[in-house]
Short mmCIF file of C-alpha atoms in Angstrom, two decimals:
data_model
loop_
_atom_site.label_atom_id
_atom_site.label_comp_id
_atom_site.label_asym_id
_atom_site.label_seq_id
_atom_site.Cartn_x
_atom_site.Cartn_y
_atom_site.Cartn_z
CA UNK R 518 -21.66 -14.09 -34.55
CA UNK R 519 -18.43 -14.18 -32.57
CA UNK R 520 -15.40 -12.05 -33.48
CA UNK R 521 -12.12 -12.50 -31.68
CA UNK R 522 -8.78 -10.78 -32.00
CA UNK R 523 -5.52 -10.35 -30.12
CA UNK R 524 -5.37 -7.35 -27.85
CA UNK R 525 -2.34 -5.54 -26.44
CA UNK R 526 -3.08 -4.12 -23.00
CA UNK R 527 -0.72 -1.23 -23.72
CA UNK R 528 -3.15 0.03 -26.36
CA UNK R 529 -6.43 -1.08 -24.78
CA UNK R 530 -8.65 1.90 -24.08
CA UNK R 531 -10.29 1.03 -20.78
CA UNK R 532 -13.05 3.24 -19.43
CA UNK R 533 -14.39 4.37 -16.08
CA UNK R 534 -12.46 2.89 -13.15
CA UNK R 535 -10.89 0.26 -15.40
CA UNK R 536 -8.48 2.86 -16.77
CA UNK R 537 -7.02 3.58 -13.33
CA UNK R 538 -6.24 -0.09 -12.76
CA UNK R 539 -4.77 -0.48 -16.23
CA UNK R 540 -2.62 2.64 -15.78
CA UNK R 541 -1.20 1.20 -12.57
CA UNK R 542 -0.40 -2.10 -14.30
CA UNK R 543 1.34 -0.26 -17.14
CA UNK R 544 3.20 2.14 -14.81
CA UNK R 545 4.55 -0.80 -12.82
CA UNK R 546 5.72 -2.61 -15.95
CA UNK R 547 3.43 -5.59 -15.35
CA UNK R 548 1.56 -5.75 -18.65
CA UNK R 549 3.19 -8.99 -19.83
CA UNK R 550 2.60 -10.66 -16.46
CA UNK R 551 -1.04 -9.58 -16.44
CA UNK R 552 -1.59 -10.75 -20.02
CA UNK R 553 -0.15 -14.15 -19.07
CA UNK R 554 -2.52 -14.34 -16.09
CA UNK R 555 -5.47 -13.44 -18.31
CA UNK R 556 -4.46 -16.08 -20.87
CA UNK R 557 -4.35 -18.66 -18.09
CA UNK R 558 -7.59 -17.61 -16.40
CA UNK R 559 -9.53 -17.05 -19.61
CA UNK R 560 -8.20 -19.59 -22.14
CA UNK R 561 -11.17 -18.94 -24.43
CA UNK R 562 -10.61 -15.20 -24.28
CA UNK R 563 -12.84 -12.46 -22.99
CA UNK R 564 -14.72 -9.48 -24.35
CA UNK R 565 -13.54 -5.92 -23.95
CA UNK R 566 -16.43 -5.32 -21.54
CA UNK R 567 -15.38 -8.33 -19.45
CA UNK R 568 -11.79 -7.08 -19.41
CA UNK R 569 -12.84 -3.59 -18.38
CA UNK R 570 -15.19 -4.97 -15.72
CA UNK R 571 -12.35 -7.07 -14.33
CA UNK R 572 -10.09 -4.01 -14.20
CA UNK R 573 -12.81 -1.82 -12.73
CA UNK R 574 -14.61 -4.05 -10.25
CA UNK R 575 -11.94 -6.60 -9.32
CA UNK R 576 -8.94 -4.28 -9.03
CA UNK R 577 -8.05 -5.69 -5.59
CA UNK R 578 -7.75 -9.19 -7.10
CA UNK R 579 -5.73 -7.82 -10.02
CA UNK R 580 -3.32 -6.00 -7.68
CA UNK R 581 -2.95 -8.96 -5.33
CA UNK R 582 -2.34 -11.32 -8.25
CA UNK R 583 0.37 -9.03 -9.59
CA UNK R 584 1.97 -8.55 -6.17
CA UNK R 585 0.95 -4.90 -5.89
CA UNK R 586 -0.33 -3.36 -2.70
CA UNK R 587 -4.09 -2.97 -2.49
CA UNK R 588 -5.90 -0.06 -0.90
CA UNK R 589 -7.10 -2.25 1.96
CA UNK R 590 -3.65 -3.74 2.62
CA UNK R 591 -2.08 -0.28 2.67
CA UNK R 592 -4.73 0.97 5.09
CA UNK R 593 -4.03 -2.04 7.32
CA UNK R 594 -0.29 -1.35 7.26
CA UNK R 595 -0.88 2.33 8.06
CA UNK R 596 -3.01 1.33 11.03
CA UNK R 597 -0.31 -1.09 12.25
CA UNK R 598 2.42 1.56 12.04
CA UNK R 599 0.22 4.11 13.83
CA UNK R 600 -0.29 1.55 16.63
CA UNK R 601 3.47 0.97 16.81
CA UNK R 602 4.02 4.72 17.16
CA UNK R 603 1.49 4.92 20.00
CA UNK R 604 3.07 1.88 21.69
CA UNK R 605 6.50 3.51 21.44
CA UNK R 606 5.19 6.70 23.05
CA UNK R 607 3.51 4.68 25.81
CA UNK R 608 6.74 2.76 26.42
CA UNK R 609 8.65 6.03 26.72
CA UNK R 610 6.14 7.45 29.20
CA UNK R 611 6.29 4.25 31.23
CA UNK R 612 10.11 4.23 31.24
CA UNK R 613 10.52 7.83 32.34
CA UNK R 614 7.94 7.25 35.06
CA UNK R 615 9.78 4.13 36.28
CA UNK R 616 13.11 5.91 36.10
CA UNK R 617 11.51 8.87 37.92
CA UNK R 618 12.81 11.32 35.33
CA UNK R 619 11.17 14.68 35.94
CA UNK R 620 13.53 17.15 34.29
CA UNK R 621 12.50 18.01 30.69
CA UNK R 622 16.11 18.03 29.49
CA UNK R 623 16.68 14.57 30.94
CA UNK R 624 13.45 13.35 29.34
CA UNK R 625 14.60 14.69 25.99
CA UNK R 626 18.03 13.07 26.40
CA UNK R 627 16.37 9.75 27.30
CA UNK R 628 14.07 10.03 24.26
CA UNK R 629 16.97 10.85 21.99
CA UNK R 630 19.07 7.97 23.30
CA UNK R 631 16.46 5.19 23.37
CA UNK R 632 13.45 6.14 21.25
CA UNK R 633 14.19 8.83 18.68
CA UNK R 634 15.62 6.59 15.93
CA UNK R 635 12.79 4.06 16.14
CA UNK R 636 10.23 6.87 16.15
CA UNK R 637 11.77 8.54 13.10
CA UNK R 638 11.87 5.20 11.26
CA UNK R 639 8.19 4.61 12.00
CA UNK R 640 7.24 8.11 10.88
CA UNK R 641 9.16 7.60 7.63
CA UNK R 642 7.41 4.26 7.10
CA UNK R 643 4.03 5.87 7.78
CA UNK R 644 4.66 8.71 5.33
CA UNK R 645 5.76 6.28 2.60
CA UNK R 646 2.63 4.16 3.09
CA UNK R 647 0.37 7.22 3.01
CA UNK R 648 2.05 8.47 -0.15
CA UNK R 649 1.66 5.07 -1.79
CA UNK R 650 -2.02 5.06 -0.82
CA UNK R 651 -2.51 8.52 -2.32
CA UNK R 652 -0.91 7.37 -5.57
CA UNK R 653 -3.34 4.49 -6.06
#
């Protein structure tokens, strides 16, 4: 026997890891978009277990489909920004060596003039990405 009914994701009681994914969809205001995707991908419908399994085990696909950052993409971006910070520091060291700047005050002035703003921007970017990753 097959029983079907309409389900509103806002009231669906997911379980295990499925609830975390559903909460993120709801918190980002993407319920209607996700329901439309489900209607398109599963025209014959799906069971509650299938829905929960999708939310729980395929969360990366769900997030990508909805245009949300995934854990792996955030980790990649964090790694890229950390590399940019290291490159910036290396560039500074190279420049002060080439310019033969030995005095600490002159080094600081050079840093402040040419590198400080970029460094602060990268640190801010890094902190935002880490915070977003923590909130997943």
